[in-house]
Short mmCIF file of N, CA and C in Angstrom, two decimals:
data_model
loop_
_atom_site.label_atom_id
_atom_site.label_comp_id
_atom_site.label_asym_id
_atom_site.label_seq_id
_atom_site.Cartn_x
_atom_site.Cartn_y
_atom_site.Cartn_z
N MET A 24 -10.57 12.92 -18.02
CA MET A 24 -10.13 11.14 -18.02
C MET A 24 -10.19 10.72 -16.75
N ALA A 25 -10.23 11.69 -15.63
CA ALA A 25 -10.06 10.86 -14.40
C ALA A 25 -11.08 10.65 -13.92
N ILE A 26 -12.66 11.24 -14.53
CA ILE A 26 -13.95 10.73 -14.04
C ILE A 26 -14.13 9.72 -14.57
N LYS A 27 -13.61 9.22 -16.26
CA LYS A 27 -13.89 7.78 -17.02
C LYS A 27 -13.66 6.93 -15.82
N LEU A 28 -11.78 7.06 -15.54
CA LEU A 28 -11.63 6.06 -14.48
C LEU A 28 -11.91 5.63 -13.43
N LEU A 29 -12.41 7.00 -13.23
CA LEU A 29 -12.94 6.70 -11.30
C LEU A 29 -14.07 5.50 -10.94
N LEU A 30 -15.09 5.84 -12.04
CA LEU A 30 -16.67 4.84 -11.76
C LEU A 30 -15.59 3.35 -11.42
N PRO A 31 -14.87 3.02 -12.50
CA PRO A 31 -14.47 1.51 -12.18
C PRO A 31 -13.46 1.29 -10.83
N LEU A 32 -12.79 2.49 -10.74
CA LEU A 32 -12.04 2.25 -9.41
C LEU A 32 -12.90 2.11 -8.15
N ARG A 33 -13.92 3.01 -8.30
CA ARG A 33 -15.16 3.32 -7.39
C ARG A 33 -15.55 1.39 -7.08
N ILE A 34 -16.05 1.17 -7.98
CA ILE A 34 -16.40 -0.34 -8.39
C ILE A 34 -15.49 -1.49 -7.44
N ALA A 35 -14.33 -1.31 -7.60
CA ALA A 35 -13.09 -2.28 -7.63
C ALA A 35 -13.28 -1.95 -5.90
N GLN A 36 -13.35 -0.64 -5.36
CA GLN A 36 -13.27 -0.42 -3.80
C GLN A 36 -14.51 -0.90 -3.13
N GLY A 37 -15.78 -1.13 -3.92
CA GLY A 37 -16.87 -1.76 -3.16
C GLY A 37 -16.68 -3.23 -3.09
N VAL A 38 -15.97 -3.64 -4.00
CA VAL A 38 -15.82 -5.34 -4.19
C VAL A 38 -14.76 -5.79 -3.45
N PHE A 39 -13.94 -4.86 -3.06
CA PHE A 39 -12.62 -5.39 -1.91
C PHE A 39 -13.30 -4.97 -0.40
N ALA A 40 -13.79 -4.11 -0.78
CA ALA A 40 -14.52 -3.81 1.02
C ALA A 40 -15.35 -4.78 1.15
N ILE A 41 -15.97 -5.14 0.42
CA ILE A 41 -16.89 -6.81 0.51
C ILE A 41 -15.96 -7.78 0.87
N ILE A 42 -15.14 -8.09 0.18
CA ILE A 42 -14.10 -9.23 0.14
C ILE A 42 -13.31 -9.26 1.74
N VAL A 43 -12.89 -7.92 1.87
CA VAL A 43 -12.28 -7.89 3.26
C VAL A 43 -13.16 -7.96 4.47
N LEU A 44 -14.54 -7.37 4.14
CA LEU A 44 -15.12 -7.84 5.49
C LEU A 44 -15.48 -9.00 5.86
N GLY A 45 -15.66 -9.67 4.86
CA GLY A 45 -15.95 -11.39 4.66
C GLY A 45 -14.88 -12.07 5.28
N LEU A 46 -13.72 -11.69 4.95
CA LEU A 46 -12.57 -12.66 5.38
C LEU A 46 -12.27 -11.83 6.92
N SER A 47 -12.32 -10.90 7.23
CA SER A 47 -12.47 -10.14 8.48
C SER A 47 -13.42 -10.91 9.32
N GLY A 48 -14.29 -11.02 8.88
CA GLY A 48 -15.71 -11.60 9.70
C GLY A 48 -15.63 -13.04 10.00
N TYR A 49 -15.07 -13.90 8.57
CA TYR A 49 -14.64 -15.32 9.19
C TYR A 49 -13.59 -15.54 10.28
N VAL A 50 -12.63 -14.60 10.05
CA VAL A 50 -11.54 -14.66 10.66
C VAL A 50 -11.67 -14.64 12.57
N ALA A 51 -12.69 -13.50 12.52
CA ALA A 51 -13.04 -12.81 13.79
C ALA A 51 -13.96 -14.10 14.39
N HIS A 52 -14.96 -14.69 13.69
CA HIS A 52 -15.76 -15.70 14.03
C HIS A 52 -15.08 -16.89 14.66
N TRP A 53 -14.10 -17.21 14.02
CA TRP A 53 -13.06 -18.39 14.04
C TRP A 53 -12.45 -18.23 15.72
N TYR A 54 -12.00 -16.97 15.84
CA TYR A 54 -11.44 -16.51 17.10
C TYR A 54 -12.54 -16.79 17.95
N ASN A 55 -13.59 -16.44 18.00
CA ASN A 55 -14.69 -16.27 19.12
C ASN A 55 -15.41 -17.26 19.24
N ALA A 56 -15.37 -18.18 18.41
CA ALA A 56 -16.21 -19.97 18.53
C ALA A 56 -15.46 -20.43 18.94
N ASP A 57 -14.07 -20.92 17.98
CA ASP A 57 -13.03 -22.08 18.42
C ASP A 57 -11.95 -22.06 19.36
N THR A 58 -11.87 -20.20 20.03
CA THR A 58 -10.83 -20.39 20.65
C THR A 58 -11.36 -19.84 22.17
N LEU A 59 -10.29 -19.98 23.15
CA LEU A 59 -10.80 -19.26 24.26
C LEU A 59 -10.32 -18.01 24.38
N THR A 60 -9.88 -17.46 23.38
CA THR A 60 -9.54 -15.92 23.45
C THR A 60 -10.51 -15.00 22.43
N ALA A 61 -10.55 -13.91 22.28
CA ALA A 61 -11.40 -13.12 21.61
C ALA A 61 -10.49 -12.68 20.15
N SER A 62 -11.40 -12.15 19.29
CA SER A 62 -10.64 -11.99 18.17
C SER A 62 -9.79 -10.85 18.25
N PRO A 63 -8.72 -10.72 17.64
CA PRO A 63 -7.50 -9.55 17.82
C PRO A 63 -7.95 -8.24 17.65
N SER A 64 -7.81 -7.63 18.00
CA SER A 64 -7.92 -5.84 17.70
C SER A 64 -7.62 -5.61 16.23
N GLN A 65 -6.57 -6.04 15.49
CA GLN A 65 -6.31 -5.82 14.15
C GLN A 65 -7.36 -6.70 13.09
N VAL A 66 -8.02 -7.58 13.60
CA VAL A 66 -8.84 -8.23 12.97
C VAL A 66 -10.41 -7.47 13.04
N ASN A 67 -10.57 -7.05 14.16
CA ASN A 67 -11.80 -6.15 14.52
C ASN A 67 -11.67 -4.98 13.85
N PHE A 68 -10.18 -4.52 13.73
CA PHE A 68 -10.28 -3.08 13.09
C PHE A 68 -10.37 -3.06 11.37
N LEU A 69 -10.08 -4.14 10.88
CA LEU A 69 -10.46 -4.57 9.69
C LEU A 69 -12.12 -4.88 8.87
N ILE A 70 -13.06 -5.20 10.25
CA ILE A 70 -13.82 -5.18 10.29
C ILE A 70 -14.72 -3.88 9.88
N PHE A 71 -14.11 -3.14 10.82
CA PHE A 71 -14.87 -1.29 10.91
C PHE A 71 -14.35 -0.70 9.30
N VAL A 72 -12.99 -1.18 8.99
CA VAL A 72 -12.32 -0.30 8.01
C VAL A 72 -13.43 -0.44 6.79
N PRO A 73 -14.12 -1.63 6.40
CA PRO A 73 -14.71 -1.96 5.09
C PRO A 73 -16.28 -1.24 5.22
N ILE A 74 -16.43 -1.43 6.26
CA ILE A 74 -18.02 -1.01 6.69
C ILE A 74 -17.99 0.90 6.33
N PHE A 75 -16.85 1.51 6.77
CA PHE A 75 -16.72 2.70 6.97
C PHE A 75 -16.61 2.85 5.40
N SER A 76 -15.81 2.17 4.67
CA SER A 76 -15.53 2.31 3.13
C SER A 76 -17.09 2.25 2.22
N LEU A 77 -17.75 1.48 2.61
CA LEU A 77 -19.19 1.42 1.88
C LEU A 77 -19.73 2.44 2.38
N ILE A 78 -19.64 3.05 3.50
CA ILE A 78 -20.61 4.28 3.59
C ILE A 78 -19.91 5.35 3.18
N ALA A 79 -18.53 5.55 2.99
CA ALA A 79 -18.10 6.66 2.32
C ALA A 79 -18.35 6.50 0.50
N LEU A 80 -18.22 5.18 0.48
CA LEU A 80 -18.50 5.20 -1.28
C LEU A 80 -20.29 5.65 -1.32
N ALA A 81 -20.79 5.41 -0.91
CA ALA A 81 -22.21 5.86 -0.91
C ALA A 81 -22.31 7.25 -0.91
N TYR A 82 -21.56 8.22 0.05
CA TYR A 82 -21.60 9.40 -0.10
C TYR A 82 -20.69 9.78 -1.19
N LEU A 83 -19.48 9.51 -1.52
CA LEU A 83 -18.79 10.09 -3.01
C LEU A 83 -19.56 9.80 -3.96
N GLU A 84 -20.35 8.84 -4.13
CA GLU A 84 -21.03 8.61 -5.56
C GLU A 84 -22.42 9.16 -5.37
N LEU A 85 -23.38 9.05 -4.30
CA LEU A 85 -24.45 9.71 -4.44
C LEU A 85 -24.67 11.08 -4.05
N ALA A 86 -23.88 11.34 -3.06
CA ALA A 86 -23.90 13.02 -2.88
C ALA A 86 -23.99 13.92 -4.14
N PRO A 87 -22.77 13.84 -4.95
CA PRO A 87 -22.90 14.54 -5.91
C PRO A 87 -24.11 14.42 -7.18
N ARG A 88 -24.49 13.33 -7.11
CA ARG A 88 -25.81 13.15 -7.91
C ARG A 88 -27.09 13.49 -7.25
N PHE A 89 -27.20 13.85 -6.22
CA PHE A 89 -28.75 13.53 -5.85
C PHE A 89 -28.85 14.88 -4.58
N MET A 90 -27.59 14.98 -3.85
CA MET A 90 -27.53 16.29 -2.83
C MET A 90 -26.58 17.11 -3.13
N ALA A 91 -26.41 17.92 -4.26
CA ALA A 91 -25.36 18.74 -4.49
C ALA A 91 -24.80 19.87 -3.54
N LYS A 92 -25.76 20.12 -2.71
CA LYS A 92 -25.25 21.08 -1.48
C LYS A 92 -24.76 20.49 -0.48
N ALA A 93 -24.89 19.00 -0.08
CA ALA A 93 -24.13 18.60 0.62
C ALA A 93 -23.10 17.97 0.04
N SER A 94 -22.62 17.84 -1.33
CA SER A 94 -21.23 17.24 -1.68
C SER A 94 -20.25 18.88 -1.77
N HIS A 95 -19.08 18.42 -1.05
CA HIS A 95 -18.05 19.32 -0.92
C HIS A 95 -16.64 18.66 -1.39
N PRO A 96 -15.96 19.40 -2.41
CA PRO A 96 -14.72 18.48 -2.54
C PRO A 96 -13.83 18.56 -1.08
N TYR A 97 -13.46 19.40 -0.51
CA TYR A 97 -13.07 18.63 0.76
C TYR A 97 -13.37 17.65 1.39
N GLY A 98 -14.67 17.97 1.72
CA GLY A 98 -15.12 16.83 2.15
C GLY A 98 -14.89 15.01 1.44
N HIS A 99 -14.93 15.52 -0.05
CA HIS A 99 -14.72 14.10 -0.32
C HIS A 99 -13.14 13.61 -0.47
N LEU A 100 -12.32 14.95 -0.18
CA LEU A 100 -11.00 13.90 -0.19
C LEU A 100 -10.73 13.83 0.97
N ALA A 101 -11.44 14.00 2.25
CA ALA A 101 -11.42 13.70 3.48
C ALA A 101 -11.78 12.49 3.32
N PHE A 102 -12.76 12.09 2.78
CA PHE A 102 -13.57 10.56 2.82
C PHE A 102 -12.17 9.97 2.50
N GLU A 103 -11.68 10.57 1.39
CA GLU A 103 -10.66 9.57 0.17
C GLU A 103 -9.57 9.02 1.35
N ALA A 104 -8.87 10.62 1.80
CA ALA A 104 -7.79 10.38 2.64
C ALA A 104 -7.79 9.32 3.75
N LEU A 105 -8.91 9.33 4.49
CA LEU A 105 -9.25 8.62 5.96
C LEU A 105 -9.41 7.20 5.28
N ASN A 106 -9.93 6.92 4.43
CA ASN A 106 -9.67 5.40 3.88
C ASN A 106 -8.58 4.88 3.29
N THR A 107 -7.81 5.87 2.91
CA THR A 107 -6.43 5.45 2.42
C THR A 107 -5.72 5.52 3.70
N LEU A 108 -5.93 6.03 4.64
CA LEU A 108 -5.22 6.09 6.33
C LEU A 108 -5.71 4.54 7.20
N PHE A 109 -6.97 4.30 7.09
CA PHE A 109 -7.32 3.16 7.63
C PHE A 109 -6.94 1.96 7.06
N TYR A 110 -6.66 1.80 5.78
CA TYR A 110 -6.64 0.49 4.92
C TYR A 110 -5.05 0.35 5.38
N PHE A 111 -4.29 2.01 5.00
CA PHE A 111 -2.95 1.26 5.60
C PHE A 111 -2.35 0.90 6.84
N ALA A 112 -2.94 1.40 7.95
CA ALA A 112 -2.99 0.96 9.43
C ALA A 112 -3.37 -0.47 9.67
N GLY A 113 -4.72 -0.56 8.66
CA GLY A 113 -5.44 -2.21 8.95
C GLY A 113 -4.14 -2.96 8.22
N PHE A 114 -3.82 -3.41 7.30
CA PHE A 114 -3.34 -4.37 6.59
C PHE A 114 -1.93 -4.38 7.41
N ILE A 115 -1.33 -3.01 7.76
CA ILE A 115 0.23 -3.01 8.40
C ILE A 115 0.16 -4.13 9.44
N ALA A 116 -1.09 -3.68 10.58
CA ALA A 116 -1.32 -4.19 11.65
C ALA A 116 -1.42 -5.65 11.82
N LEU A 117 -2.25 -5.78 10.38
CA LEU A 117 -2.68 -7.55 10.66
C LEU A 117 -1.29 -8.13 9.92
N ALA A 118 -0.87 -7.92 9.11
CA ALA A 118 0.45 -8.48 8.57
C ALA A 118 1.30 -8.58 9.55
N ALA A 119 1.67 -7.47 10.68
CA ALA A 119 2.81 -7.78 11.83
C ALA A 119 2.25 -8.86 12.64
N PHE A 120 0.61 -8.58 12.92
CA PHE A 120 0.22 -9.58 13.97
C PHE A 120 0.41 -11.11 13.42
N LEU A 121 0.19 -11.46 12.15
CA LEU A 121 0.05 -12.68 11.40
C LEU A 121 1.79 -13.09 11.86
N GLY A 122 2.44 -11.95 11.34
CA GLY A 122 4.28 -12.19 11.26
C GLY A 122 4.56 -12.75 12.83
N LYS A 123 4.13 -12.32 13.88
CA LYS A 123 4.57 -13.01 15.32
C LYS A 123 3.43 -14.04 15.90
N LEU A 124 3.01 -14.78 14.76
CA LEU A 124 2.31 -15.60 15.52
C LEU A 124 3.11 -17.24 15.29
N LEU A 125 3.22 -17.44 16.53
CA LEU A 125 3.94 -18.82 16.53
C LEU A 125 3.85 -19.87 15.43
N PHE A 126 2.26 -20.12 15.33
CA PHE A 126 1.99 -21.08 14.44
C PHE A 126 0.77 -20.76 13.78
N CYS A 127 0.50 -20.93 12.07
CA CYS A 127 -0.71 -20.46 11.47
C CYS A 127 -0.87 -21.56 10.35
N ARG A 128 -1.71 -21.88 10.75
CA ARG A 128 -2.05 -23.24 9.48
C ARG A 128 -4.00 -23.52 9.60
N GLY A 129 -3.99 -23.65 8.20
CA GLY A 129 -5.31 -24.05 8.59
C GLY A 129 -6.19 -23.19 7.34
N SER A 130 -7.28 -23.16 7.67
CA SER A 130 -7.90 -22.27 6.93
C SER A 130 -8.05 -20.92 7.20
N VAL A 131 -8.35 -20.70 8.51
CA VAL A 131 -8.50 -19.66 8.84
C VAL A 131 -7.09 -18.52 9.04
N CYS A 132 -6.26 -19.12 8.89
CA CYS A 132 -4.41 -18.58 8.71
C CYS A 132 -4.36 -18.12 7.38
N GLY A 133 -5.12 -18.79 6.10
CA GLY A 133 -5.13 -18.27 4.62
C GLY A 133 -5.97 -17.51 4.67
N ALA A 134 -7.09 -17.31 5.24
CA ALA A 134 -8.38 -16.18 5.01
C ALA A 134 -7.92 -15.29 5.87
N ALA A 135 -6.76 -15.17 6.88
CA ALA A 135 -5.87 -13.90 7.42
C ALA A 135 -5.30 -13.27 6.58
N ARG A 136 -4.14 -14.12 5.95
CA ARG A 136 -3.31 -13.78 5.14
C ARG A 136 -4.12 -13.23 4.02
N ALA A 137 -5.01 -13.58 3.02
CA ALA A 137 -5.76 -13.15 2.34
C ALA A 137 -6.17 -11.76 2.36
N ASP A 138 -6.85 -11.76 3.85
CA ASP A 138 -7.34 -10.45 4.18
C ASP A 138 -6.23 -9.34 4.13
N ALA A 139 -5.17 -9.65 4.88
CA ALA A 139 -4.00 -8.51 4.75
C ALA A 139 -3.64 -8.27 3.36
N VAL A 140 -3.69 -9.13 2.25
CA VAL A 140 -3.37 -8.65 1.09
C VAL A 140 -4.56 -7.71 0.35
N PHE A 141 -5.92 -8.41 0.52
CA PHE A 141 -7.13 -7.71 -0.10
C PHE A 141 -6.87 -6.21 0.73
N ALA A 142 -6.72 -6.13 1.46
CA ALA A 142 -6.70 -4.49 2.29
C ALA A 142 -5.69 -3.91 1.98
N ALA A 143 -4.74 -4.58 1.60
CA ALA A 143 -3.25 -3.86 0.72
C ALA A 143 -3.41 -3.11 -0.40
N PHE A 144 -4.56 -3.99 -1.42
CA PHE A 144 -4.74 -3.68 -2.37
C PHE A 144 -5.99 -2.73 -2.27
N SER A 145 -6.86 -2.61 -1.26
CA SER A 145 -7.72 -1.47 -0.92
C SER A 145 -7.13 -0.34 -0.80
N PHE A 146 -6.07 -0.20 -0.02
CA PHE A 146 -5.18 0.90 0.29
C PHE A 146 -4.55 1.18 -0.98
N LEU A 147 -4.12 0.21 -2.39
CA LEU A 147 -3.61 1.05 -3.57
C LEU A 147 -4.87 1.54 -4.34
N LEU A 148 -6.04 1.02 -4.08
CA LEU A 148 -7.15 1.78 -4.91
C LEU A 148 -7.38 2.97 -4.31
N TRP A 149 -7.45 3.17 -2.50
CA TRP A 149 -7.61 4.16 -2.12
C TRP A 149 -6.93 5.22 -2.35
N THR A 150 -5.68 5.07 -2.62
CA THR A 150 -4.58 6.06 -2.68
C THR A 150 -4.53 6.55 -4.08
N GLY A 151 -5.12 5.54 -5.31
CA GLY A 151 -5.05 6.13 -6.50
C GLY A 151 -6.21 7.14 -6.61
N THR A 152 -7.49 6.72 -5.95
CA THR A 152 -8.82 7.53 -6.40
C THR A 152 -8.53 9.01 -5.13
N SER A 153 -7.25 8.71 -4.22
CA SER A 153 -7.29 10.27 -3.67
C SER A 153 -6.79 10.83 -4.57
N THR A 154 -5.41 10.48 -5.31
CA THR A 154 -4.31 11.19 -6.03
C THR A 154 -5.17 11.99 -7.06
N LEU A 155 -6.40 10.83 -7.72
CA LEU A 155 -6.90 11.47 -8.94
C LEU A 155 -7.81 12.62 -8.42
N LEU A 156 -8.48 12.54 -7.12
CA LEU A 156 -8.90 13.61 -6.63
C LEU A 156 -8.30 14.97 -6.18
N ALA A 157 -7.38 14.94 -5.66
CA ALA A 157 -6.34 15.55 -5.23
C ALA A 157 -6.12 16.65 -6.32
N MET A 158 -5.48 15.79 -7.58
CA MET A 158 -5.24 16.23 -8.86
C MET A 158 -6.32 17.18 -9.47
N GLU A 159 -7.66 16.77 -9.31
CA GLU A 159 -8.85 17.39 -10.10
C GLU A 159 -9.42 18.64 -8.71
N ILE A 160 -9.13 18.44 -8.08
CA ILE A 160 -9.65 19.38 -7.08
C ILE A 160 -8.43 20.53 -7.23
N PHE A 161 -7.16 20.32 -7.16
CA PHE A 161 -5.83 21.12 -6.97
C PHE A 161 -6.05 21.87 -8.30
N LYS A 162 -6.12 21.58 -9.35
CA LYS A 162 -5.83 22.67 -10.63
C LYS A 162 -7.25 22.93 -11.28
N GLY A 163 -7.96 22.89 -10.21
CA GLY A 163 -9.32 23.70 -10.03
C GLY A 163 -10.60 23.11 -10.54
N GLY A 164 -10.90 21.92 -10.84
CA GLY A 164 -11.92 21.30 -11.27
C GLY A 164 -12.90 20.94 -10.29
N PHE A 165 -14.00 20.13 -10.47
CA PHE A 165 -14.63 19.69 -9.29
C PHE A 165 -15.11 20.70 -8.43
N ARG A 166 -15.73 21.97 -8.60
CA ARG A 166 -16.57 22.62 -7.84
C ARG A 166 -17.80 22.23 -7.83
N SER A 167 -18.16 22.31 -6.57
CA SER A 167 -19.53 22.73 -6.56
C SER A 167 -20.27 23.41 -6.19
N GLY A 168 -20.74 24.48 -7.46
CA GLY A 168 -21.60 25.65 -6.73
C GLY A 168 -20.73 26.87 -6.93
N THR A 169 -19.36 26.83 -6.99
CA THR A 169 -18.73 28.03 -6.73
C THR A 169 -18.00 28.99 -7.99
N GLN A 170 -18.61 27.85 -9.51
CA GLN A 170 -18.22 28.96 -10.64
C GLN A 170 -19.37 30.21 -10.40
N ASP A 171 -18.51 30.78 -11.44
CA ASP A 171 -19.64 32.15 -11.67
C ASP A 171 -20.08 31.83 -13.29
N SER A 172 -21.34 31.82 -13.07
CA SER A 172 -22.24 31.30 -14.41
C SER A 172 -22.28 32.58 -15.79
N ARG A 173 -21.71 33.54 -15.54
CA ARG A 173 -21.66 34.51 -16.59
C ARG A 173 -20.58 34.41 -17.26
N PRO A 174 -20.71 34.21 -18.64
CA PRO A 174 -19.47 34.22 -19.78
C PRO A 174 -18.52 35.01 -19.54
N LYS A 175 -17.31 34.43 -19.80
CA LYS A 175 -16.36 35.48 -19.58
C LYS A 175 -16.01 35.99 -21.01
N MET A 176 -15.93 37.16 -20.72
CA MET A 176 -15.97 38.06 -22.09
C MET A 176 -14.20 38.79 -22.55
N ALA A 177 -14.06 38.21 -23.58
CA ALA A 177 -12.59 38.39 -23.76
C ALA A 177 -12.39 39.79 -24.35
N MET A 178 -11.33 40.40 -24.30
CA MET A 178 -11.07 41.86 -24.40
C MET A 178 -10.82 41.80 -25.96
N LYS A 179 -11.27 42.45 -26.83
CA LYS A 179 -10.89 42.67 -28.48
C LYS A 179 -10.37 44.25 -28.39
N GLU A 180 -9.47 43.97 -29.33
CA GLU A 180 -8.79 45.49 -29.61
C GLU A 180 -9.77 45.86 -31.20
N THR A 181 -10.41 46.92 -31.26
CA THR A 181 -10.95 47.56 -32.49
C THR A 181 -10.56 48.89 -32.59
N VAL A 182 -11.03 49.37 -33.90
CA VAL A 182 -10.26 50.39 -33.96
C VAL A 182 -12.02 51.52 -34.27
N ASN A 183 -11.20 52.62 -33.50
CA ASN A 183 -12.57 53.66 -33.18
C ASN A 183 -12.41 54.16 -34.79
N PRO A 184 -14.03 54.24 -35.16
CA PRO A 184 -14.11 54.95 -36.30
C PRO A 184 -13.98 56.61 -36.54
N GLU A 185 -13.85 57.22 -35.24
CA GLU A 185 -13.73 58.87 -35.26
C GLU A 185 -12.41 58.58 -35.66
N ASN A 186 -11.07 57.96 -35.31
CA ASN A 186 -9.95 58.13 -35.40
C ASN A 186 -9.60 58.02 -37.15
N VAL A 187 -10.53 56.92 -37.74
CA VAL A 187 -9.87 56.76 -39.22
C VAL A 187 -10.21 57.87 -40.32
#
């Protein structure tokens, strides 16, 4: 069941990454073009995170299909955990930054708030897929090339014909 649920979650992660990237880019552009200050590091971090997510999604989806030897379950779990951590740090940092602003109005403020919300939803999606992957790995599934190809022989109890 986890595998059937994973692809729609991956698609949602990709869509949310593109949305977060666009919103963060808009806010960063506004700061760089319309103010005398550089864009805040919180916004810049939320430009990095979706780019990292899109690279991670490419690895997580394409490596098992086309490069099975380059695909390792713990590598997948590491990418999942990093994305979860990055989105958590990003949306918390941006929300704290927005909460400390003296005034926040206009389209850029709405975009920054939406950016924090979409980053929070991305965090929830990555948490969900990390949990699904960890459950799959630690219950013994999703092994890449480590399974024994020989069939398991069940022991049978038979009667020795000499004793009958």
